Short mmCIF file of C-alpha atoms in Angstrom, two decimals:
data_model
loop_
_atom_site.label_atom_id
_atom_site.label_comp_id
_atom_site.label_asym_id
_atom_site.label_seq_id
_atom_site.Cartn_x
_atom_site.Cartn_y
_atom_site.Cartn_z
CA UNK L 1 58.99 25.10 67.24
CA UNK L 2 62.04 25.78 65.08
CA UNK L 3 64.58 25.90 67.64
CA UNK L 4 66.10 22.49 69.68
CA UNK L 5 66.61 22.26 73.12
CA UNK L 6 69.98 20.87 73.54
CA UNK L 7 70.52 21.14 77.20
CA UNK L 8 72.45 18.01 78.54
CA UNK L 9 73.46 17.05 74.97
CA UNK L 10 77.37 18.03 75.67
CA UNK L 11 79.63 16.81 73.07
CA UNK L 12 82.17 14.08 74.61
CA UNK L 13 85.11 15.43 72.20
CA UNK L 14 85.59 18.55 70.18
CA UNK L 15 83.90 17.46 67.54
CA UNK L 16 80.27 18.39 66.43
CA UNK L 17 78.04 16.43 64.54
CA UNK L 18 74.66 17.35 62.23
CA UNK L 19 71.89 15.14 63.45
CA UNK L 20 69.23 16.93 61.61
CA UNK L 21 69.18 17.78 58.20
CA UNK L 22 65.77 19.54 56.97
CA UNK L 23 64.32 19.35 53.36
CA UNK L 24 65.32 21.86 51.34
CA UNK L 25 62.59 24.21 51.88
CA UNK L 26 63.47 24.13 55.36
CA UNK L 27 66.79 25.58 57.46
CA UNK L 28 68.92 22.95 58.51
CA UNK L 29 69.63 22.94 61.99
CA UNK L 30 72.67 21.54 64.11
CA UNK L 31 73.70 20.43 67.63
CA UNK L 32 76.12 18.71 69.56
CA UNK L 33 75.69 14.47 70.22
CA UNK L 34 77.78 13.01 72.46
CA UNK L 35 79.65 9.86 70.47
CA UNK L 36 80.16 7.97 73.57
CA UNK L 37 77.53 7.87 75.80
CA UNK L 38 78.00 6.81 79.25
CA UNK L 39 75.66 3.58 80.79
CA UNK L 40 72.23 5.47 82.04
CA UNK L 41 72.36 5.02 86.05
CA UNK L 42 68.84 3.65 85.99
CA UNK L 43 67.27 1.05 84.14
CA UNK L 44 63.94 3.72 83.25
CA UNK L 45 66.61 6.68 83.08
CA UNK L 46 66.23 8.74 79.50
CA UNK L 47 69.57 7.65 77.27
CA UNK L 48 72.02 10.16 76.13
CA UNK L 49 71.65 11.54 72.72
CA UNK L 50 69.83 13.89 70.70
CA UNK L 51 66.76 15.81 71.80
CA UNK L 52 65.35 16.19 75.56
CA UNK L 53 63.61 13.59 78.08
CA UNK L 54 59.67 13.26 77.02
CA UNK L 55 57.65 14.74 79.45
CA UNK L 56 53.58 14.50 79.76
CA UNK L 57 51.32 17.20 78.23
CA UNK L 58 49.89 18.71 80.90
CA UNK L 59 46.03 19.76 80.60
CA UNK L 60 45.51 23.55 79.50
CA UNK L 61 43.00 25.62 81.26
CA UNK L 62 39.84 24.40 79.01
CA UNK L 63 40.21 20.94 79.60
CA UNK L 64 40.59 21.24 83.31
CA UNK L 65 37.54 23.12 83.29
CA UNK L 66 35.96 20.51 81.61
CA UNK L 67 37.24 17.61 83.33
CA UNK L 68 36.03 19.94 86.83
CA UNK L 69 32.12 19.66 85.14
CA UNK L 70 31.87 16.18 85.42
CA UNK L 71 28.77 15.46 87.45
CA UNK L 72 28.79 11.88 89.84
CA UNK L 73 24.99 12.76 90.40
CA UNK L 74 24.51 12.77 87.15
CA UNK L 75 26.53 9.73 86.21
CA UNK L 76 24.81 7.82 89.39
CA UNK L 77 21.27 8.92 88.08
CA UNK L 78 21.73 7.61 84.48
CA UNK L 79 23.83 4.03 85.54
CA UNK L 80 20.32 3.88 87.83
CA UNK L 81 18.11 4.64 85.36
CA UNK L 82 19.51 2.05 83.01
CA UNK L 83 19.06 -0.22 85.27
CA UNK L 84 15.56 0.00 86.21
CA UNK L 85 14.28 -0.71 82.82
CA UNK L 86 14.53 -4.32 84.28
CA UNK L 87 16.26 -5.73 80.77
CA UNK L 88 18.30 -4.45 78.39
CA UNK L 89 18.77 -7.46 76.92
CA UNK L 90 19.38 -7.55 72.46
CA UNK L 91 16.29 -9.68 71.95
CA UNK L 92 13.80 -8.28 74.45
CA UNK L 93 10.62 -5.95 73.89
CA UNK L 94 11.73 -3.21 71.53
CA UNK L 95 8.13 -1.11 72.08
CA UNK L 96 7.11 -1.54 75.49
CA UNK L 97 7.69 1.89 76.82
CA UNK L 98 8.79 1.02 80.36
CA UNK L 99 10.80 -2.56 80.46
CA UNK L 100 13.25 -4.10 78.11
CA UNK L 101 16.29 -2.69 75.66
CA UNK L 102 13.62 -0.58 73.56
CA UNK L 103 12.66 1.51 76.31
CA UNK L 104 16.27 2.15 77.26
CA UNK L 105 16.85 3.12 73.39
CA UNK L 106 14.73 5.53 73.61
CA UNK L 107 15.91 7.14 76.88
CA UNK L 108 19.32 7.59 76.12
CA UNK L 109 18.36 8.58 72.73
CA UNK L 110 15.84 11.76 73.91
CA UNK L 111 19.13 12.48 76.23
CA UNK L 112 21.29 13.19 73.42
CA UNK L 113 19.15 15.48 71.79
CA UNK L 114 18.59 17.11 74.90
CA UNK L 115 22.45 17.65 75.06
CA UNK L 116 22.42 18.16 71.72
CA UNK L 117 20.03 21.13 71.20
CA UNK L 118 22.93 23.24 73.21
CA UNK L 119 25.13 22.77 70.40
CA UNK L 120 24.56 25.16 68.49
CA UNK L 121 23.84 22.78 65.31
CA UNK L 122 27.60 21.54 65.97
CA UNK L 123 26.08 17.81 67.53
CA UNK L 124 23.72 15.62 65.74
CA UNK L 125 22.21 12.57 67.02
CA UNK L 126 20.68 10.13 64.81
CA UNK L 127 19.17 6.42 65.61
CA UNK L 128 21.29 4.24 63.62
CA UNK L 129 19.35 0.68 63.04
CA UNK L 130 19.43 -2.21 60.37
CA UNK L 131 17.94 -5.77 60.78
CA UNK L 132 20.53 -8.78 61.77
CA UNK L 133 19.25 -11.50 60.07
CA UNK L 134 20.00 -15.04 62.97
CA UNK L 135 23.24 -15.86 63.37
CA UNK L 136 25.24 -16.86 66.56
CA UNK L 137 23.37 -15.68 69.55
CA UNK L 138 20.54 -13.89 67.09
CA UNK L 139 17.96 -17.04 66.75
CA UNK L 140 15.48 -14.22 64.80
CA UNK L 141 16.29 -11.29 62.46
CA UNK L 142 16.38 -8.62 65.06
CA UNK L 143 16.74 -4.95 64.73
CA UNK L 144 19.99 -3.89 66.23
CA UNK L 145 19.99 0.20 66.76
CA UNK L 146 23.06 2.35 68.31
CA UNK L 147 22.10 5.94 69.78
CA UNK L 148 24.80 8.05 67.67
CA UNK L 149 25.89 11.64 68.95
CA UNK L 150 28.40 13.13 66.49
CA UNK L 151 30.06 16.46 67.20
CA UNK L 152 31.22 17.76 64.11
CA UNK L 153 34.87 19.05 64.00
CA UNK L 154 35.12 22.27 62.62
CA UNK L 155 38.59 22.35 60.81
CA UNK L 156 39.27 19.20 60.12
CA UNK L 157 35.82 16.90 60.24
CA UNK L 158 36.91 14.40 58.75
CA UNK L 159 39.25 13.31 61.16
CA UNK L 160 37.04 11.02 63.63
CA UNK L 161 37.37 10.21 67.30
CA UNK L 162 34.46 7.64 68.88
CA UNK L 163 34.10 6.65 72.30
CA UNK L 164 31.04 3.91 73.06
CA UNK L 165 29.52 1.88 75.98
CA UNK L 166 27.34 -1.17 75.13
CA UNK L 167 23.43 -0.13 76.45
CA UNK L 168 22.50 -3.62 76.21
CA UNK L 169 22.82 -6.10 79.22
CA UNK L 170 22.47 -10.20 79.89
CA UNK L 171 21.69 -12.32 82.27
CA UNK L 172 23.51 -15.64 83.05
CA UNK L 173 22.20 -17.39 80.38
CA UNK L 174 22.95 -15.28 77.14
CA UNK L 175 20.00 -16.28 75.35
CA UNK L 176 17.59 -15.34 78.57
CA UNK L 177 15.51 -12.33 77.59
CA UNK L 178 12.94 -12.01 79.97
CA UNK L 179 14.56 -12.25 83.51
CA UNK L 180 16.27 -9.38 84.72
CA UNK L 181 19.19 -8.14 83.90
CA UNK L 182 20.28 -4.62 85.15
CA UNK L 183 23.65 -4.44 83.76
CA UNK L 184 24.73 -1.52 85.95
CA UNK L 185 28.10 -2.18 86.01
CA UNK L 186 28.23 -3.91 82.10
CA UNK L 187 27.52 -1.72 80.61
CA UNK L 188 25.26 1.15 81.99
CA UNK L 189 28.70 2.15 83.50
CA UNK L 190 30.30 3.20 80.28
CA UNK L 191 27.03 4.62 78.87
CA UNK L 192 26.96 6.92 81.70
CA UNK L 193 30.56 7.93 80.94
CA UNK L 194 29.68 8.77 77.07
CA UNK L 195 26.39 10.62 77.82
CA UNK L 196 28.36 12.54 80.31
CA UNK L 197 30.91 13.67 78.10
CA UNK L 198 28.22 13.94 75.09
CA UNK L 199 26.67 16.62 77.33
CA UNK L 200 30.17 18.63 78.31
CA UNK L 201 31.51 18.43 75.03
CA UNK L 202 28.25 19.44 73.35
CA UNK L 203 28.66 22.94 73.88
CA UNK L 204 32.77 23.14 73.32
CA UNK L 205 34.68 23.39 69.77
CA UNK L 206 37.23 20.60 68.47
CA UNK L 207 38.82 20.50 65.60
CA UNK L 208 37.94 17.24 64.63
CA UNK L 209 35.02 14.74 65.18
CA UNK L 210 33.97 12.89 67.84
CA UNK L 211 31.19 10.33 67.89
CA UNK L 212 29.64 9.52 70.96
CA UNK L 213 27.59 6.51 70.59
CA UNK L 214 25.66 4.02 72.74
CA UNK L 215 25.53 0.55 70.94
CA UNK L 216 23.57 -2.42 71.24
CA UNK L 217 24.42 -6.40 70.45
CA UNK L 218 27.11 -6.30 72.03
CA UNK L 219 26.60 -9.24 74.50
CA UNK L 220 25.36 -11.12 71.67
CA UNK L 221 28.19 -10.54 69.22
CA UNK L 222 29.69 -6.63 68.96
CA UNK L 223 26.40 -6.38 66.22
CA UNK L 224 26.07 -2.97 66.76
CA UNK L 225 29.73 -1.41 67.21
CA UNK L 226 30.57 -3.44 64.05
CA UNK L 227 27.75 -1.78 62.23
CA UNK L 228 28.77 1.39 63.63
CA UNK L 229 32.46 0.72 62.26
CA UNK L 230 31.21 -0.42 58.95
CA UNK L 231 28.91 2.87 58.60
CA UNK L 232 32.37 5.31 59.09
CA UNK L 233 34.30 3.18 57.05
CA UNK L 234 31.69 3.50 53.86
CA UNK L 235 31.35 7.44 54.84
CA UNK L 236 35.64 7.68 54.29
CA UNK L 237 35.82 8.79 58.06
CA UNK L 238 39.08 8.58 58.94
CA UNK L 239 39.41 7.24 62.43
CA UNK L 240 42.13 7.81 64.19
CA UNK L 241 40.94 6.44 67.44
CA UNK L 242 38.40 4.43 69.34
CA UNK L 243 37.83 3.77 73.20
CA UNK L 244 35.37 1.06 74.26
CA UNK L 245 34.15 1.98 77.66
CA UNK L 246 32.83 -1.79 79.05
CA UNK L 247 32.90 -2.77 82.88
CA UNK L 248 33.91 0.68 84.64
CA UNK L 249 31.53 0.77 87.32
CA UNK L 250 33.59 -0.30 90.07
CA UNK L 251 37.33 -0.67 91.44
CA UNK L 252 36.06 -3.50 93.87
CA UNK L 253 37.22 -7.22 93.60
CA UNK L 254 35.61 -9.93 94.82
CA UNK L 255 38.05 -10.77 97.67
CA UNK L 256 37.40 -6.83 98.97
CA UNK L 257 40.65 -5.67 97.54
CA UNK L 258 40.14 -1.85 95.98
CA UNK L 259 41.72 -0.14 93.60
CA UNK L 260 39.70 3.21 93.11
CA UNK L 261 43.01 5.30 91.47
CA UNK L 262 43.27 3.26 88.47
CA UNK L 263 41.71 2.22 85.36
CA UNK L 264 43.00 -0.59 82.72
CA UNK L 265 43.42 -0.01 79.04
CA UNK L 266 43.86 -2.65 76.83
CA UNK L 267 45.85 -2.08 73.51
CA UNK L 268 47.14 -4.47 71.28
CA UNK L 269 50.52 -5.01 69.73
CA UNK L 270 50.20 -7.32 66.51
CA UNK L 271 47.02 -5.53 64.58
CA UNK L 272 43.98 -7.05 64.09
CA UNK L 273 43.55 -6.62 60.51
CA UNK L 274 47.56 -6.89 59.81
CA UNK L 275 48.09 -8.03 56.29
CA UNK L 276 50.72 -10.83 55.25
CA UNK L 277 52.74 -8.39 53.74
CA UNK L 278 52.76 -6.21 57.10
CA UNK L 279 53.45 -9.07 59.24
CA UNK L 280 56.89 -9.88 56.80
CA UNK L 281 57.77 -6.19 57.47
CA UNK L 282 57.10 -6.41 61.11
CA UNK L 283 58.74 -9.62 61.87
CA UNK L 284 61.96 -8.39 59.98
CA UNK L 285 62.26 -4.99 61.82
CA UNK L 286 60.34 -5.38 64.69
CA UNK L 287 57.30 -2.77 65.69
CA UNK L 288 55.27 -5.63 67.79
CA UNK L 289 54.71 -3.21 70.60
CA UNK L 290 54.30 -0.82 68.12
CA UNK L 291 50.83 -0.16 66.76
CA UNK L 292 48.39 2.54 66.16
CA UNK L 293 47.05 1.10 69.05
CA UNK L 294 50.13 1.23 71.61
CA UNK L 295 50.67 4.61 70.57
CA UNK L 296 46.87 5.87 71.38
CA UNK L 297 47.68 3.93 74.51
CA UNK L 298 50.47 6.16 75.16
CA UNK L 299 48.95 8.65 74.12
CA UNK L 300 46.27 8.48 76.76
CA UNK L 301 48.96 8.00 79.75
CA UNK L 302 50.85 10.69 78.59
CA UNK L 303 47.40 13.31 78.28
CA UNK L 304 45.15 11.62 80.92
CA UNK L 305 47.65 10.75 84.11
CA UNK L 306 47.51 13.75 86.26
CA UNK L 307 46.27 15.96 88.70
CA UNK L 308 42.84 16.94 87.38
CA UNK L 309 41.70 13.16 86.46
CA UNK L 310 43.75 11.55 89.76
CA UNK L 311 43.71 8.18 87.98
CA UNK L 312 46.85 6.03 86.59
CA UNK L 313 46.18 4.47 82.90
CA UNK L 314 47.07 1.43 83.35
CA UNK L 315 48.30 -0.02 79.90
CA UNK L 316 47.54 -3.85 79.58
CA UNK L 317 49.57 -4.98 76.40
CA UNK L 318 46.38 -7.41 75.24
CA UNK L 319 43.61 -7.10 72.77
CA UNK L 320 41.64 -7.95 75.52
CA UNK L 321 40.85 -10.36 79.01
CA UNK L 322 41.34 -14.16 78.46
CA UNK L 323 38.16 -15.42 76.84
CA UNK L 324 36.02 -11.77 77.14
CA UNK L 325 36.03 -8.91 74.24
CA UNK L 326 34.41 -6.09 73.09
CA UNK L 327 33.44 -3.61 71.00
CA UNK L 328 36.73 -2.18 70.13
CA UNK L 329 37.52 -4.87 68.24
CA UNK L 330 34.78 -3.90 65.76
CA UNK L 331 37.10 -1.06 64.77
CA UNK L 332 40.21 -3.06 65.36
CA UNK L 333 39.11 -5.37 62.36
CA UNK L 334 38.54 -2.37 60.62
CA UNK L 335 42.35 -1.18 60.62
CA UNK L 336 41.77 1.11 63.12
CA UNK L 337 43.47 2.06 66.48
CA UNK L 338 41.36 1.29 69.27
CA UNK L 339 41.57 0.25 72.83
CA UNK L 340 39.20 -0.70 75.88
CA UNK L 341 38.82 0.94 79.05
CA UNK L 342 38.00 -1.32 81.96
CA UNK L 343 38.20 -1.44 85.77
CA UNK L 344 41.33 -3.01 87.66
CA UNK L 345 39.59 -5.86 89.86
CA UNK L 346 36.58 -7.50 88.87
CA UNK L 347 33.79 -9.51 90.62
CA UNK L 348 32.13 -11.66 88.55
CA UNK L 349 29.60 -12.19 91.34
CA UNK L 350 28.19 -8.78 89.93
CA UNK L 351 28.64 -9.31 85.63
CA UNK L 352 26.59 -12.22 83.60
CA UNK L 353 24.48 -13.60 86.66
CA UNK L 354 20.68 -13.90 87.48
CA UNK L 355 20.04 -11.46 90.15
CA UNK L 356 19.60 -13.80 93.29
CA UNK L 357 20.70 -14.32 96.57
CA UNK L 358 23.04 -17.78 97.24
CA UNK L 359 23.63 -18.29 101.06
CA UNK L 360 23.13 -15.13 101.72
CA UNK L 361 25.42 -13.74 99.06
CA UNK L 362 23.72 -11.13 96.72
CA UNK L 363 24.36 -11.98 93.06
CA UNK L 364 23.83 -9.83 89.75
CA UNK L 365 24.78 -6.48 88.24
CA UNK L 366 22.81 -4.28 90.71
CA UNK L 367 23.73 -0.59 91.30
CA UNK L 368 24.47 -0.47 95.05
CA UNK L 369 27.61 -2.30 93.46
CA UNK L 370 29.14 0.21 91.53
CA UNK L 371 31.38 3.38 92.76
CA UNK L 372 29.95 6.46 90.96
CA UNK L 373 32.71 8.74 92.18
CA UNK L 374 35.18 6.13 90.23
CA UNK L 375 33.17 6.12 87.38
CA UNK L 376 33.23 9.68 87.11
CA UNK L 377 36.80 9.69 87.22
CA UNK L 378 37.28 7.06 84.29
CA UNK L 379 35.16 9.80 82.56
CA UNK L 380 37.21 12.17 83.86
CA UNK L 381 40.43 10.05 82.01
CA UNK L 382 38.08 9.63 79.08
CA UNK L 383 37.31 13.32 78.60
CA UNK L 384 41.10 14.49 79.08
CA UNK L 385 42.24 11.68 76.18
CA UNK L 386 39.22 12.55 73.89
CA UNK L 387 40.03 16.57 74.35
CA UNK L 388 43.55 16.22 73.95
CA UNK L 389 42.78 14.17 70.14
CA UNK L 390 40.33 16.59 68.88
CA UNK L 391 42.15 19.45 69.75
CA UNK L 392 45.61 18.72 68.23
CA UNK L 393 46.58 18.04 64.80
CA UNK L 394 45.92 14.57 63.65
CA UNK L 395 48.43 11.99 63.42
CA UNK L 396 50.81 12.12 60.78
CA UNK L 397 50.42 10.27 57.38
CA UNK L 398 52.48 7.95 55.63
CA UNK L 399 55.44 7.98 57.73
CA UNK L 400 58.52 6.39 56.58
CA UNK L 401 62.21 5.17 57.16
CA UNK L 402 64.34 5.52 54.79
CA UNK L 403 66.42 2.07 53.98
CA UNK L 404 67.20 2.70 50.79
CA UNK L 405 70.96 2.85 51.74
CA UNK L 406 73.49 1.21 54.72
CA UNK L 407 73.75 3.75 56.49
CA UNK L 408 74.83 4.56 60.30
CA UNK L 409 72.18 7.67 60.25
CA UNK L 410 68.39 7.39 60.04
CA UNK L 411 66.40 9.19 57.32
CA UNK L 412 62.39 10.00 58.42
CA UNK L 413 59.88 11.28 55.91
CA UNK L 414 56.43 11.87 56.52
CA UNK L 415 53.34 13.72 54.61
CA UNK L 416 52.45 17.32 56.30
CA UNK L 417 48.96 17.50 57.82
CA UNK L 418 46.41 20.24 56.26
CA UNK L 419 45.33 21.75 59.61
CA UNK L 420 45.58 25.04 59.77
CA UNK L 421 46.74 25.64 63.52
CA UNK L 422 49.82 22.99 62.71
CA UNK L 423 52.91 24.63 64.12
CA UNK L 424 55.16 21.54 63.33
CA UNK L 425 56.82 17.91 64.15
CA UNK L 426 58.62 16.44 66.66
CA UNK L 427 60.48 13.17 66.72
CA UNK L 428 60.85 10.77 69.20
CA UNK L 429 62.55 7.91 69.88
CA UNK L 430 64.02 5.34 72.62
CA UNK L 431 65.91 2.12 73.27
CA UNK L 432 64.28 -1.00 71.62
CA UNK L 433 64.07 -2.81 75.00
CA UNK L 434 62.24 0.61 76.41
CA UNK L 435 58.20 0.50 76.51
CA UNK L 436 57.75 4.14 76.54
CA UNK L 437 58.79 6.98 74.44
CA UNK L 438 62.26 8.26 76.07
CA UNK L 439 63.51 11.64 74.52
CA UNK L 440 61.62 13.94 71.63
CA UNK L 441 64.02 16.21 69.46
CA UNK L 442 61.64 19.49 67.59
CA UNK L 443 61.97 19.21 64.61
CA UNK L 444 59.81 22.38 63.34
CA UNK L 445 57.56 22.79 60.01
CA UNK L 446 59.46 20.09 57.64
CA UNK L 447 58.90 16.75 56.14
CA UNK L 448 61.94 15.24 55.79
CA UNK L 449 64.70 15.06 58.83
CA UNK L 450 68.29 13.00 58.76
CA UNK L 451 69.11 11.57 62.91
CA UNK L 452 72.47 11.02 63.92
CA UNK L 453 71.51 7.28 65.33
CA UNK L 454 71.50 4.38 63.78
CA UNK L 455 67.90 2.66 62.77
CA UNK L 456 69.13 -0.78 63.56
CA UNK L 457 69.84 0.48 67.78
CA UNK L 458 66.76 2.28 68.62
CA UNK L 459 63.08 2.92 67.26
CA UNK L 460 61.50 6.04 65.86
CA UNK L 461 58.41 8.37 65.88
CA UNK L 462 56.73 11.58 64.62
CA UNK L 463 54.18 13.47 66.47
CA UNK L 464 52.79 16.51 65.09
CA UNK L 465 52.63 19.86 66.98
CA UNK L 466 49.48 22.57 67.04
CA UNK L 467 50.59 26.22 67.67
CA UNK L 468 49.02 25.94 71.51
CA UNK L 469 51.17 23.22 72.20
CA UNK L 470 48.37 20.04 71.49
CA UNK L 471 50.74 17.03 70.17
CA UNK L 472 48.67 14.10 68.07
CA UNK L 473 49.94 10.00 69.02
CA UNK L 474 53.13 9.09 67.39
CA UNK L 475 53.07 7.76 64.23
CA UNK L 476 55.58 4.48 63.46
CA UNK L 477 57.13 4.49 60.51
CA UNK L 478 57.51 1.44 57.80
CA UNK L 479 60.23 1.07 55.82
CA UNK L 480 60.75 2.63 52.74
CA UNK L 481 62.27 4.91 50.14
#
């Protein structure tokens, strides 16, 4: 980690100049920068300058193991099973045993403890319930309950990853909670993909936490993710990410039109719960496609695009779809970076309608509608992102710029992380026009590192390092001293 790769970095004149200067209890380091760059000769070409081109981390030999354990019979059999409890709707019977979203509750919930019990003690699963008292969509105070599984990180548990699919489902009146509503596609699909990665990562170690949870409300409101959000943020968790797994069930359109090698993930720019203050600091240096958000994006391209998931992430740069949401935004309110996973074409012939047949057209979210081999993939994407986070060291803290001083050089300080596998920190950076990361210069075990590029040209980032190679998301800095 100490040492810089510096080939292609050939010095345009005699001249050598320090682009990295370490904190004091570190060794300062030196390479060559070119001073005059010459015009890339493609637009999405890397720029000259310090450090080397980013490339993707490739999966290591336990998560492609993993990711080859996915089961599609297994996802098929639980998106079915969902289904046939008739209604999952929030306000239907919560103690009949065989129809309605109590029945389902209780499935998925002896599930998890199956998975569970091969844990080793490392997974718990709890029912997590309180009464909503009537509010939009809740006419009656209704018990809302999420089916929790948390796998407890074991060097740094704090540190909190959650991935959640809504179990309840609607019909198309919002309010109907009697006729059916099968919901295979919205949501059983993204159930199946947490359960299935509850069970594969029950019996695997991370460093951190992940919390696999199946929430209700959500049709009604995002009741029961926003509980869920409110619980970690009274227990100090620190989340570092989120993925909302709603509508994955199929890569079908409604004119035909297929798209069975992709999956959408929407991230957004501006943050939810941005202060004033933040906004005044964002508007004056920019960072709108900047947020924890866009960089768990990223992230998840740059860990979950390759051979052993064979999907593209496709990054949508939105909170959400026009006039839809869901339950990341629970956690989005909450400060917290978060993004939803959903499928590339849509037919909403198959999401919020009565099951019934219109001259001769078959309406509602029935199962011989969804593509279980694409679902298992988007759990396949799911697992490689979720791996990737609880493996590496978290994301750094309380990084800064330094603009203390006009200067032509750029001055990066960050807090070192207390895991103990951390190797070190790498910065990246690219042009501000550029969406994606362009070149990453090692930095090694320090704190504080001086760039030979100007702040007010191009945008920073720190990543931190784990001695197998895991890298966290980038963290942005904000200006400072």
């Amino acid at each position: 980690m100490g040492s810089h790769d510096t080939a292609g970095d050939r010095p345009t004149r005699s001249t050598r100049r320090t682009f990295l200067s370490a904190s004091a209890a570190a060794t300062a380091a030196t390479v060559a920068v070119p001073l005059l760059a010459e015009p890339a000769a493609a637009h999405d070409a890397p720029p000259d300058g310090p450090g080397r081109p980013v490339r993707p981390q490739p999966p290591d030999r336990e998560l492609r193991d993993l990711l080859r354990q996915v089961d599609q019979r297994r996802i098929e059999a639980i998106v079915r099973r969902l289904a046939a409890f008739g209604t999952r709707h929030t306000l239907s019977s919560q103690d009949d045993p065989e129809r309605g979203i109590g029945a389902a509750r209780d499935w998925i919930h002896d599930r998890m403890r199956e998975y569970a019990a091969a844990s080793g003690g490392r997974m718990t699963v709890e029912l997590q319930s309180y009464v909503q008292q009537p509010a939009a969509r809740i006419p009656v105070p209704t018990t809302i309950t999420n089916v929790v599984a948390t796998l407890r990180g074991e060097t740094s548990p704090n540190r909190t990853y959650v991935i959640t699919g809504h179990y309840d489902s609607r019909a198309s009146d919002v309010m109907d909670a009697v006729s059916d509503a099968p919901g295979a596609d919205d949501d059983a699909s993204g159930v199946a993909v947490v359960m299935e990665l509850a069970r594969l990562m029950a019996t695997r170690r991370t460093a951190a936490t992940i919390v696999f949870a199946a929430v209700a409300g959500e049709e009604q409101g995002l009741y029961g993710s926003a509980y869920l959000a409110g619980q970690l943020k009274a227990a100090g968790a620190d989340v570092q990410g989120m993925f909302s797994n709603d509508i994955v069930g199929s890569s079908t359109a409604d004119d035909g039109t297929r798209d069975p090698r992709s999956v959408r993930l929407f991230a957004e720019g501006v943050p939810t719960a941005e202060t004033p203050a933040e906004a005044a600091t964002r508007q004056s240096v920019g960072g709108e496609n900047d947020s924890s958000s866009r960089q768990l994006a990223r992230f998840v391209a740059d860990t979950a695009e390759n051979s052993a998931t064979g999907m593209r992430v496709r990054v949508i740069y939105r909170r959400d779809r026009y006039l839809r949401g869901s339950d990341h935004i629970s956690f989005l309110r909450e400060g917290w970076p978060a993004g939803r996973f959903t499928e590339p074409n849509e037919d909403f012939a198959h999401q919020h309608q009565d099951v019934r047949v219109v001259d001769g057209k078959q309406f509602g979210d029935l199962p011989e509608f969804c593509d279980f081999a694409y679902i298992t993939r988007v759990a396949r994407v799911n697992g490689a992102a979720l791996w990737s986070l609880a493996r590496a060291p978290g994301t750094p803290k309380g990084a800064v710029i330094v603009t203390s001083n006009l200067t032509n050089d750029t001055t990066l300080r960050w807090q070192r992380g207390t895991e103990p596998d951390l190797a070190g920190y790498e910065v990246l950076w690219r042009e501000t026009t550029a969406a994606e990361w362009q070149r990453v210069i090692p930095v090694g075990d320090v704190t504080e590192v001086t760039i030979d590029l100007s702040k007010d040209n191009v945008f920073f980032g720190v990543r931190a390092v784990g001695r197998d190679g895991h890298r966290s998301p980038v963290a942005f800095p904000r200006p400072g001293s």
